[in-house]
Short mmCIF file of C-alpha atoms in Angstrom, two decimals:
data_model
loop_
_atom_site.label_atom_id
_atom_site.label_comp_id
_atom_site.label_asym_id
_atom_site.label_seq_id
_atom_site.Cartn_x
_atom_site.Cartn_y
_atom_site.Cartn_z
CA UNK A 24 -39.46 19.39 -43.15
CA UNK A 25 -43.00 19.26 -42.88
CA UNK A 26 -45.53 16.20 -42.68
CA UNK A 27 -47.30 14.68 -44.84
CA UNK A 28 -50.58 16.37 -43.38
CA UNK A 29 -49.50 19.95 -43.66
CA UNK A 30 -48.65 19.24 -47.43
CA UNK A 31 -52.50 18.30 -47.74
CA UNK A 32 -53.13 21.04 -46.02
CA UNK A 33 -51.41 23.51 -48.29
CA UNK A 34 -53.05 21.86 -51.18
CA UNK A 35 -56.53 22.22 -49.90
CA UNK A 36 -55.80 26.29 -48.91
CA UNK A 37 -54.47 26.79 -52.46
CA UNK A 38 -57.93 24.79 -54.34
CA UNK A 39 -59.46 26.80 -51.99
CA UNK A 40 -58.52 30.20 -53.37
CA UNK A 41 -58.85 29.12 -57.18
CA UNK A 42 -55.32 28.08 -58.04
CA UNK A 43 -56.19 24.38 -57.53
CA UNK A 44 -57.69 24.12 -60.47
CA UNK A 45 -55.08 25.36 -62.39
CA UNK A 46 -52.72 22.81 -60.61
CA UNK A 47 -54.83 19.87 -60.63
CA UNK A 48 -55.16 20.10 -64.70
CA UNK A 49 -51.80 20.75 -64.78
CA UNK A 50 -51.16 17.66 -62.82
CA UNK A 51 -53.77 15.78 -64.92
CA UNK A 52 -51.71 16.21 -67.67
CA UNK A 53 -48.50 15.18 -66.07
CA UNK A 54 -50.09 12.40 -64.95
CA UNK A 55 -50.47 11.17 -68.49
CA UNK A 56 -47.37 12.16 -69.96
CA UNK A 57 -45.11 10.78 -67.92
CA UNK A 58 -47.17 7.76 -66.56
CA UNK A 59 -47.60 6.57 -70.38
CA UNK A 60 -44.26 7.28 -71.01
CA UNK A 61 -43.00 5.30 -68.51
CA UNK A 62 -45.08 2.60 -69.48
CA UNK A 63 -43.13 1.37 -72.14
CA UNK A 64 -40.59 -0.47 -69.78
CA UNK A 65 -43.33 -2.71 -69.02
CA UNK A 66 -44.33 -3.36 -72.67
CA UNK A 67 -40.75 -3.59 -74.03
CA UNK A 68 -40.97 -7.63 -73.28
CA UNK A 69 -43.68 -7.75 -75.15
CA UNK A 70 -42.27 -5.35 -77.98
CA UNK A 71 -39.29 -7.33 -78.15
CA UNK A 72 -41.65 -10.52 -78.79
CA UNK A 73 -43.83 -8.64 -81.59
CA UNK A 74 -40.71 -7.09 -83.10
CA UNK A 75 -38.26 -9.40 -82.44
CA UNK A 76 -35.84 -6.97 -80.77
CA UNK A 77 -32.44 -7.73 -78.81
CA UNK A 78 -31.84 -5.69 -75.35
CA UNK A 79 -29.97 -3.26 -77.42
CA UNK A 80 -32.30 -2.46 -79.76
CA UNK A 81 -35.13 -2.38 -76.89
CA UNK A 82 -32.48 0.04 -75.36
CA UNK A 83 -32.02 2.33 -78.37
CA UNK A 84 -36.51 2.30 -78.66
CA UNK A 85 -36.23 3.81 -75.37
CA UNK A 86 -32.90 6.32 -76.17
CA UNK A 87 -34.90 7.27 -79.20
CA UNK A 88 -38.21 8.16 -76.55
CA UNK A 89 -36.42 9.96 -75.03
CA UNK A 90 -33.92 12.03 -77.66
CA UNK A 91 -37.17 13.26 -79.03
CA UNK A 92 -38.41 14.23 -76.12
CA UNK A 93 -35.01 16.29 -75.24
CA UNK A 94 -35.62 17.95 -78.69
CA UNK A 95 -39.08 19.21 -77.90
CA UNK A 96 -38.45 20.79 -74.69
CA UNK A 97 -37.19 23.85 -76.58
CA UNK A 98 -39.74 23.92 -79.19
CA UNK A 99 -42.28 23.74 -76.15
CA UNK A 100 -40.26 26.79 -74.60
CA UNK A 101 -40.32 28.86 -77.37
CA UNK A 102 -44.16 28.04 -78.58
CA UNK A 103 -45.19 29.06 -75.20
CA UNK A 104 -43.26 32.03 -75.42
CA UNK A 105 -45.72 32.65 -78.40
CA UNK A 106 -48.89 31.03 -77.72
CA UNK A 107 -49.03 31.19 -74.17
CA UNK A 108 -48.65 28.11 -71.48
CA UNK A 109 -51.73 26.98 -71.44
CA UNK A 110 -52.14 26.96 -75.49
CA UNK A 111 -49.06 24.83 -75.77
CA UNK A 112 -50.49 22.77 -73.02
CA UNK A 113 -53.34 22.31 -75.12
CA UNK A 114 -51.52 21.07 -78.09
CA UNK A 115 -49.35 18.85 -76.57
CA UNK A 116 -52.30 16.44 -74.80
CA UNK A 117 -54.03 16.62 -78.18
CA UNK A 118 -50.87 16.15 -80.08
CA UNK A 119 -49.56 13.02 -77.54
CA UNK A 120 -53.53 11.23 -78.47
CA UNK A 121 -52.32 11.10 -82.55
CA UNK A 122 -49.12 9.54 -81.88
CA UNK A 123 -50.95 7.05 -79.51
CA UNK A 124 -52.58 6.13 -82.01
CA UNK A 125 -49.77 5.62 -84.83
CA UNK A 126 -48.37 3.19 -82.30
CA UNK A 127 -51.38 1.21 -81.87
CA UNK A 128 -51.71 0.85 -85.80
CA UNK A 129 -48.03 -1.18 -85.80
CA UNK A 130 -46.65 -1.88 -88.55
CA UNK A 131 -42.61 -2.42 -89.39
CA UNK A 132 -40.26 -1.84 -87.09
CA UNK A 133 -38.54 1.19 -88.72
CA UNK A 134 -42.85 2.85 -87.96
CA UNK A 135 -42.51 1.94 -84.26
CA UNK A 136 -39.89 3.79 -83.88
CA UNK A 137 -40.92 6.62 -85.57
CA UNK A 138 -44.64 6.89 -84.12
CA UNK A 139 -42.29 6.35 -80.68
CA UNK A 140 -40.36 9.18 -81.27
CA UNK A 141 -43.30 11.48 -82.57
CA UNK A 142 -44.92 10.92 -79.08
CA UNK A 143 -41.47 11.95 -77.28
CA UNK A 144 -41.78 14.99 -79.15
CA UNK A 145 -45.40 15.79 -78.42
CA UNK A 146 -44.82 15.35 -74.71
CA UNK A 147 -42.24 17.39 -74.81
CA UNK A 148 -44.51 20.28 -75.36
CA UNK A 149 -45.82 19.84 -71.71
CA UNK A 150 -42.86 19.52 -70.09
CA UNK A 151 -41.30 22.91 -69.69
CA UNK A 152 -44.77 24.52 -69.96
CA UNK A 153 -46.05 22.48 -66.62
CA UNK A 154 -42.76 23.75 -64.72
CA UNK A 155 -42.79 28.11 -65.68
CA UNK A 156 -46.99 28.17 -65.27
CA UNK A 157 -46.47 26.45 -61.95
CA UNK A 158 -43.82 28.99 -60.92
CA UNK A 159 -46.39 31.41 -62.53
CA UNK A 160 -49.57 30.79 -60.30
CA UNK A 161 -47.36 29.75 -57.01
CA UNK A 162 -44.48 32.06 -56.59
CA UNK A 163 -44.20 31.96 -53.16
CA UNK A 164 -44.03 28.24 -52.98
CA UNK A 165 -42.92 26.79 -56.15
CA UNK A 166 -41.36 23.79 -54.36
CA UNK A 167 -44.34 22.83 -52.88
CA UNK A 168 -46.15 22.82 -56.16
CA UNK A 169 -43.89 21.49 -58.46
CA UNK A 170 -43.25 18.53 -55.75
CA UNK A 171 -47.34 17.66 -55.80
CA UNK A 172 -47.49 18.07 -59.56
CA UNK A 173 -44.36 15.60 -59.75
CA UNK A 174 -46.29 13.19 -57.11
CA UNK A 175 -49.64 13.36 -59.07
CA UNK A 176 -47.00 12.25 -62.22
CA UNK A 177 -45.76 9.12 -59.75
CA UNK A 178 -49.15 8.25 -59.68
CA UNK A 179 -49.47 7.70 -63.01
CA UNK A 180 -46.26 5.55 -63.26
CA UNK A 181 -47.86 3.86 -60.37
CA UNK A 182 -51.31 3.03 -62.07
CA UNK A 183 -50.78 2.98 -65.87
CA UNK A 184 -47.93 0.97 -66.24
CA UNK A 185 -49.35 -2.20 -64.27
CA UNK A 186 -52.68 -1.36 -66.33
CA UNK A 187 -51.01 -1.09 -69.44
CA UNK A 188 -49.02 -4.45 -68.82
CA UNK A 189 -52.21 -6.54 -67.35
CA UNK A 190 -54.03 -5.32 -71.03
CA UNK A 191 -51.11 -6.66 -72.53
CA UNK A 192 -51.03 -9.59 -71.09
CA UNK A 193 -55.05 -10.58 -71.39
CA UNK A 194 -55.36 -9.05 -74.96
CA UNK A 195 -52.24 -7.58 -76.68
CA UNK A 196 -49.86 -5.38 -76.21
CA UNK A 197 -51.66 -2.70 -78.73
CA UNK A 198 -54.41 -2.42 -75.60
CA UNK A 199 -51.42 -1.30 -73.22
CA UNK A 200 -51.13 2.03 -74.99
CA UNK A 201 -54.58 2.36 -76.70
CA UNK A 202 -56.68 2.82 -73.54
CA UNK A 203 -54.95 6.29 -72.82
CA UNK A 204 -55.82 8.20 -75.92
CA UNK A 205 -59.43 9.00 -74.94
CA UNK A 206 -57.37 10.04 -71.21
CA UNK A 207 -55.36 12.02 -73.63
CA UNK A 208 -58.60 13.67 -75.32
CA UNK A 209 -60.39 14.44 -72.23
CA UNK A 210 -57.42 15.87 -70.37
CA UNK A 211 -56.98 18.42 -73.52
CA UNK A 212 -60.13 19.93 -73.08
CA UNK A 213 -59.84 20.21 -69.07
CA UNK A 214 -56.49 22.39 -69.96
CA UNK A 215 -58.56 24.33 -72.35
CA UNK A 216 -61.24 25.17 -70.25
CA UNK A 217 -58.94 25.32 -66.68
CA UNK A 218 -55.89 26.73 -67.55
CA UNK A 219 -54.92 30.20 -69.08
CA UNK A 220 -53.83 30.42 -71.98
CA UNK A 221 -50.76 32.27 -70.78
CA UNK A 222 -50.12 32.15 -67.54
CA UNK A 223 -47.56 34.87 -67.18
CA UNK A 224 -47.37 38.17 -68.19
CA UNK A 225 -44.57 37.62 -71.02
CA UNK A 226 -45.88 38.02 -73.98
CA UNK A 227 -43.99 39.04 -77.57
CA UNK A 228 -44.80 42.79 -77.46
CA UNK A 229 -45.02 43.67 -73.29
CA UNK A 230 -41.52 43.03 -72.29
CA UNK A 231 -38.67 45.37 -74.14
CA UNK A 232 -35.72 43.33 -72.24
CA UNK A 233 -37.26 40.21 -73.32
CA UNK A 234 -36.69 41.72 -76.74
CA UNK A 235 -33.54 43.38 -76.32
CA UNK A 236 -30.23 41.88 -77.18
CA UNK A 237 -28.72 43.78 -74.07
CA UNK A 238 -27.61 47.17 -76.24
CA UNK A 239 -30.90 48.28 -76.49
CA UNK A 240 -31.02 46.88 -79.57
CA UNK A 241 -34.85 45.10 -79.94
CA UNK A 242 -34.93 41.68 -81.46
CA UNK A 243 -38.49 40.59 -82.84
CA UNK A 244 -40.20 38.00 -83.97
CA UNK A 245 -38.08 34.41 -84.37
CA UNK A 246 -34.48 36.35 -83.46
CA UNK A 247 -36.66 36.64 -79.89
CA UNK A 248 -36.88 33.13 -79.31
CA UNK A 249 -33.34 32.44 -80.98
CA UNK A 250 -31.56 34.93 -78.57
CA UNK A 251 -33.15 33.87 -75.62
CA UNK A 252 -31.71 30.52 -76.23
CA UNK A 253 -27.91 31.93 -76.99
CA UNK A 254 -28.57 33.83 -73.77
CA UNK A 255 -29.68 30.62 -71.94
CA UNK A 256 -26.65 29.27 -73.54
CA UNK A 257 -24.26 32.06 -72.51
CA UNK A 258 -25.15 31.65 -68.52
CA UNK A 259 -24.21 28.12 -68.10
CA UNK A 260 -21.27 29.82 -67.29
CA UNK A 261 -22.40 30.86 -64.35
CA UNK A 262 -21.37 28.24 -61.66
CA UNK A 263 -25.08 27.81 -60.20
CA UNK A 264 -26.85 27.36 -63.46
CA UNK A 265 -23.62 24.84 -64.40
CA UNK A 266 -23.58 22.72 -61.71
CA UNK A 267 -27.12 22.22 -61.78
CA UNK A 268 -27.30 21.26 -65.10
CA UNK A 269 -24.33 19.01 -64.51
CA UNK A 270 -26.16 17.94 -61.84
CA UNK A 271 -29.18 16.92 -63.69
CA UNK A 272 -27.47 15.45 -66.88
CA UNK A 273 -26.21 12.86 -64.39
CA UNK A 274 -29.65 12.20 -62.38
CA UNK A 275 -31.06 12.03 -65.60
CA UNK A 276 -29.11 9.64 -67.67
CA UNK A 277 -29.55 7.54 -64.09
CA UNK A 278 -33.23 8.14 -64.04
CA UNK A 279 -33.99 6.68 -67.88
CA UNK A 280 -31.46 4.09 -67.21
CA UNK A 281 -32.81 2.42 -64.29
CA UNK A 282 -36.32 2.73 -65.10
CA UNK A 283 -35.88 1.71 -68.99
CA UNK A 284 -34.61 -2.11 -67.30
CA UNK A 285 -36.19 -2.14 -63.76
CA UNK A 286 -38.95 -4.36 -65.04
CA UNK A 287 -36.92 -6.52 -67.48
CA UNK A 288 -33.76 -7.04 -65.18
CA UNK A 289 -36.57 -9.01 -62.40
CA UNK A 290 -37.92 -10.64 -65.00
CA UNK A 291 -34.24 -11.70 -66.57
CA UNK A 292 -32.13 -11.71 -64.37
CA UNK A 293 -34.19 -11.87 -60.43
CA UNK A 294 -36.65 -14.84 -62.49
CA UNK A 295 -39.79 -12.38 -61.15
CA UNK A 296 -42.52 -13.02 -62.70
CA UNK A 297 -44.05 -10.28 -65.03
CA UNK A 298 -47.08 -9.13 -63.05
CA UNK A 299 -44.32 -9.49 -60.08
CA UNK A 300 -42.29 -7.33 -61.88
CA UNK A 301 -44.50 -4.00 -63.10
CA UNK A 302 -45.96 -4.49 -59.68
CA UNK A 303 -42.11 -3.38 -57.55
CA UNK A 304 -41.68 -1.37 -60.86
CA UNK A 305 -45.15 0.49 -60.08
CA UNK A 306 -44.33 0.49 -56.06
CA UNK A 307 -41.12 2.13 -57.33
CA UNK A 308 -43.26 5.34 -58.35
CA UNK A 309 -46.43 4.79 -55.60
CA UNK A 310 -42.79 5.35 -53.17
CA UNK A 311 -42.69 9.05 -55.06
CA UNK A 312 -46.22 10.11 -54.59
CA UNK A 313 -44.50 10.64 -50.94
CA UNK A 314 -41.10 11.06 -51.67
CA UNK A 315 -41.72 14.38 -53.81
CA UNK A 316 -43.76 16.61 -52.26
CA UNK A 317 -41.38 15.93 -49.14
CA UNK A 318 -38.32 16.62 -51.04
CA UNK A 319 -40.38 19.73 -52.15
CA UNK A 320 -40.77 20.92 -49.11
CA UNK A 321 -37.50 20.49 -47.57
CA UNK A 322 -36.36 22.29 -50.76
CA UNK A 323 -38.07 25.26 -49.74
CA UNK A 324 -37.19 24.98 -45.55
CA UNK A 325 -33.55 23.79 -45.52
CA UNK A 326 -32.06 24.70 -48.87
CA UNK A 327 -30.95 22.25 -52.22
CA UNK A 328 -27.47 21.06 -51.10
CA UNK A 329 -28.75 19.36 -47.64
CA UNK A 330 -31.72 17.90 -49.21
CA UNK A 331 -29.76 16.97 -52.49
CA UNK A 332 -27.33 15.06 -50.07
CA UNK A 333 -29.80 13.12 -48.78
CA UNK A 334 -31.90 12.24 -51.25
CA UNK A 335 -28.65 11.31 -53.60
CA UNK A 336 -26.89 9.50 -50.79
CA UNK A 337 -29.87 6.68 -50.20
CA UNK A 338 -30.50 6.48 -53.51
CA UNK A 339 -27.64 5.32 -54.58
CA UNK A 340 -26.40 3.43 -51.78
CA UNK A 341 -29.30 1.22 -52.86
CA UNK A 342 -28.33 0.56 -56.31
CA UNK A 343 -25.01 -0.80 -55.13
CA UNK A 344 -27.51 -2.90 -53.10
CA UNK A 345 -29.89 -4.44 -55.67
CA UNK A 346 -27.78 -7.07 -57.28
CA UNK A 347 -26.79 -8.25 -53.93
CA UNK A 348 -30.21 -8.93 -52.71
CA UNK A 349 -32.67 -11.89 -53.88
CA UNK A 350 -35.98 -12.08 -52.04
CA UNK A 351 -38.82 -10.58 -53.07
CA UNK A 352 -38.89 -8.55 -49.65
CA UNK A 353 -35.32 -7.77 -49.90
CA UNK A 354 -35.52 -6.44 -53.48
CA UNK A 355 -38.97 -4.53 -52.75
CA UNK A 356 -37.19 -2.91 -49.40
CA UNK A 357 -34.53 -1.67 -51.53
CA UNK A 358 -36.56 -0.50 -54.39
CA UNK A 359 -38.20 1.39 -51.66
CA UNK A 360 -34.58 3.47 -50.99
CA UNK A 361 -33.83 3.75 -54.73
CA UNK A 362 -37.07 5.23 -55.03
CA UNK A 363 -35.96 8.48 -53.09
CA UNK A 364 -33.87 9.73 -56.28
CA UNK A 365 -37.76 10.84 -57.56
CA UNK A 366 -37.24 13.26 -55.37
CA UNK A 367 -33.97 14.89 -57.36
CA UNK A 368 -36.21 15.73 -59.95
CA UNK A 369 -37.95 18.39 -57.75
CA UNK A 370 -35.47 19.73 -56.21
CA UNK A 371 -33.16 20.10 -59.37
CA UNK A 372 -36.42 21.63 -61.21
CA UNK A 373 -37.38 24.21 -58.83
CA UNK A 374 -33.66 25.11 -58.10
CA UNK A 375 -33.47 25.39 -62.26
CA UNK A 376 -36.72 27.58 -62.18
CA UNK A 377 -35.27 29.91 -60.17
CA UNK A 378 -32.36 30.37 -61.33
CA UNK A 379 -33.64 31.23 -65.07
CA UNK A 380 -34.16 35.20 -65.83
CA UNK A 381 -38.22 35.00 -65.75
CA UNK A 382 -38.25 37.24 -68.99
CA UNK A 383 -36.65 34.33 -70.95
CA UNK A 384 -38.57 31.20 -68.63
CA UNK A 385 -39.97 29.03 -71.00
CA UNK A 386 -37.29 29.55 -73.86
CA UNK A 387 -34.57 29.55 -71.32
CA UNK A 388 -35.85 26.23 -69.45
CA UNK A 389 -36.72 24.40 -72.44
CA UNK A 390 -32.56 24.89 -73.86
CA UNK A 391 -31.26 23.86 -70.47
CA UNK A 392 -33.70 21.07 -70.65
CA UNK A 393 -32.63 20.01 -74.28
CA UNK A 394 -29.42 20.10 -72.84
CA UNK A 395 -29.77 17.33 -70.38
CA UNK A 396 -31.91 15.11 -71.73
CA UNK A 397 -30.11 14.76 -74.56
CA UNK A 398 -26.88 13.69 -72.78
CA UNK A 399 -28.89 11.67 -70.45
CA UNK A 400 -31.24 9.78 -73.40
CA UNK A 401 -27.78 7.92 -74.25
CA UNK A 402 -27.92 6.20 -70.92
CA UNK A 403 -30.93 3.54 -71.81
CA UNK A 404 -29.18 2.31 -75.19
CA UNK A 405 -25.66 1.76 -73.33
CA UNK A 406 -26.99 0.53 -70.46
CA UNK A 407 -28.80 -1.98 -72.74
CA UNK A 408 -25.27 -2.78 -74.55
CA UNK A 409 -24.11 -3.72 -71.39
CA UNK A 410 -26.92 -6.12 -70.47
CA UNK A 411 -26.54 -7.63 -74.04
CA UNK A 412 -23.21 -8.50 -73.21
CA UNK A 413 -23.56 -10.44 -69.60
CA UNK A 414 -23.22 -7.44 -67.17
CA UNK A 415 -26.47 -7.00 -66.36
CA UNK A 416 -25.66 -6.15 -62.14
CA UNK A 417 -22.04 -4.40 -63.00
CA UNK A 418 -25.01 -2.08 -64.89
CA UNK A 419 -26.29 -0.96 -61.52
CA UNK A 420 -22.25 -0.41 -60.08
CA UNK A 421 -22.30 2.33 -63.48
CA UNK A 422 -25.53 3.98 -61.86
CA UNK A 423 -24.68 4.24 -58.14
CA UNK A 424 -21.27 5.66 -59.30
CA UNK A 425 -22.37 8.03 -61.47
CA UNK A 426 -24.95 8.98 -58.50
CA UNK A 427 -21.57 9.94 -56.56
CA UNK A 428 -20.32 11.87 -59.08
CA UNK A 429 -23.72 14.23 -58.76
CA UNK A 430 -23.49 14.05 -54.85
CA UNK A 431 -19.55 15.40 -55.30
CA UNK A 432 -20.77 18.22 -58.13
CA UNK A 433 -23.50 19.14 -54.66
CA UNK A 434 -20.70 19.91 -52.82
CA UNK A 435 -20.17 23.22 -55.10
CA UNK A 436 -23.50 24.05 -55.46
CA UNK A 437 -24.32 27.57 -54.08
CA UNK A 438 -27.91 27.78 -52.60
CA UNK A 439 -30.70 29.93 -54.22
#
């Protein structure tokens, strides 16, 4: 694995010949989807206040995040199919600033959780997008990339969510979301004028076997998009596509659960206070800024099963480990270990990028994405059931188990 310093290095080399640009705005938007995203853990006390919500119904405000963004990772695959990656780019930063906004109007309940879902959906636009445009500009180290992109996005869970919370906290929780939709804005015309517009060289008329229903048969216009779904579809029956699907519905559903009630279980059940708490939930992500580009490039030197091992081993070991621990320097050490599942993320995605037929890329990631987040958007809500009822710690047990269940699915994973 390399260091730290040769990662930097590689970065620099890459601005260096013009594709840094590209990846920086890329990253820029990450940054913002996922960092504002992720920032509604720390405002769900304060939502539950406003609203008047239970820990179920906070749970099922964060299931219904992210459902609709599951849904939109095919639309995104199929507009960029269309429009080109950097178009839907484009569209979804500009798209993400309107919903923003809806949320910071309020209103009844029933509009929070529409104007929630709205902005699932408009992120969702970015996320397959970021992942085949990536693979487009850096094909001979899409690991690397993907990993820096993903650590530029842990900085944004890092900053935004402690921002958003301390604006809560001094004005109102409306300040916690509002002060990203002029980020949103800005980072919409960097894509514009820095990426693209389509970063491959798929396009509706160029590629006849993009077209082709595999008889020779052409399909055009929406049938395109449609078939390159059902073919998606058709090669999860192929074990490496399978398992690493399986393997991501599980990191997934572990992912949303643990970060949906990270900050409220200090606060509830540790007795943390609330800056305390969205400060280990930020140190959670400032861990990944390090953890992904290393899993990135271990990835691409030793292969997905040995890193996968690691990286799922630690992980969760630790959250077998965090109801057992009280100090504030125990529970931050062991933060620190759960942390390395960030890095799960990469590897999965860049394995998953792969492993897709690059004719049918963005339509073909965006259905396996659908698939996963959809199973794994159910974790928040039960995990939130179970806290309702008294079993807020036994919640963890659920997570590091299901973390061994991905480890065993590893096992059967054959290497790119």
């Amino acid at each position: 694995m390399q260091s730290l310093t040769d990662i930097v290095a590689t970065t620099r080399r890459h601005w260096a010949d013009g594709r840094g640009k590209v990846l920086a705005a890329i990253s820029a938007g990450w940054f913002l989807s996922i960092g504002v995203r992720q920032a509604f853990p720390v405002l769900l006390p304060h939502l539950q206040e406003a609203y008047d919500l239970t820990l179920a119904t906070a749970g099922l405000l964060l299931s219904v995040l992210w459902f609709a963004y599951a849904a939109g990772q095919l639309p995104g695959g199929v507009l960029a199919d269309r429009v080109g990656e950097g178009t839907t780019m484009v569209v979804s930063m500009a798209a993400a600033a309107g919903t923003v906004t809806l949320i910071v109007l309020g209103g009844p309940t029933w509009l929070l959780f529409v104007a929630t879902a709205l902005f699932g959906f408009a992120t969702a636009l970015f996320g397959v997008v970021r992942l085949s445009a990536l693979a487009d500009v850096y094909p001979e180290q899409v690991g690397t990339a993907i990993g820096i992109m993903s650590a530029v996005g842990d900085f944004g869970n890092t900053i935004l969510p402690p921002v958003a919370s301390v604006l809560a906290v001094a004005l109102a929780w409306q300040f916690g979301f509002g002060f990203t939709i002029g980020l949103f804005a800005v980072v919409a015309v960097g894509i514009f004028v820095t990426v693209p517009s389509r970063t491959s060289s798929r396009s509706i008329g160029e590629k006849a076997e993009a077209q082709s229903d595999g008889g020779g048969n052409r399909v055009a216009g929406s049938g395109r998009s449609v078939h390159g779904a059902r073919r998606t579809i058709s090669k999860l029956a192929v074990q490496s596509i399978a398992l690493i699907t399986a393997i991501q519905i599980v990191g997934n559903a572990v992912y949303q659960a643990f970060t949906g009630f990270f900050p409220t279980y200090l606060i509830e059940v540790k007795e943390f206070s609330p800056t305390l708490a969205s400060g280990l939930f930020a140190a959670f992500f400032a861990f990944g800024i390090v953890v992904k580009p290393l899993a990135g490039r271990a990835y691409d030197r030793v292969g997905t099963r040995r890193t996968l091992v690691v990286v799922l081993g630690i992980s969760g070991g630790a959250l077998v480990l965090l109801p057992r621990v009280e100090s504030v320097l125990a529970v931050a050490a062991v933060t620190a270990l759960v942390s390395i599942m960030l890095g799960t993320g990469t590897v999965v995605l860049s394995y998953m990028t792969t492993v897709v037929p690059d004719e049918i890329q963005n339509t073909g990631l965006g259905t396996l994405r659908t698939i996963y987040m959809t199973v794994g958007a159910v974790s928040p809500l039960v995990f939130g059931l179970v806290a309702d009822r008294g079993f807020f710690d036994e919640g963890f047990y659920l997570l590091a188990a299901a973390s061994a269940l991905a480890l065993v699915l590893v096992v059967w994973l054959p290497e790119r």
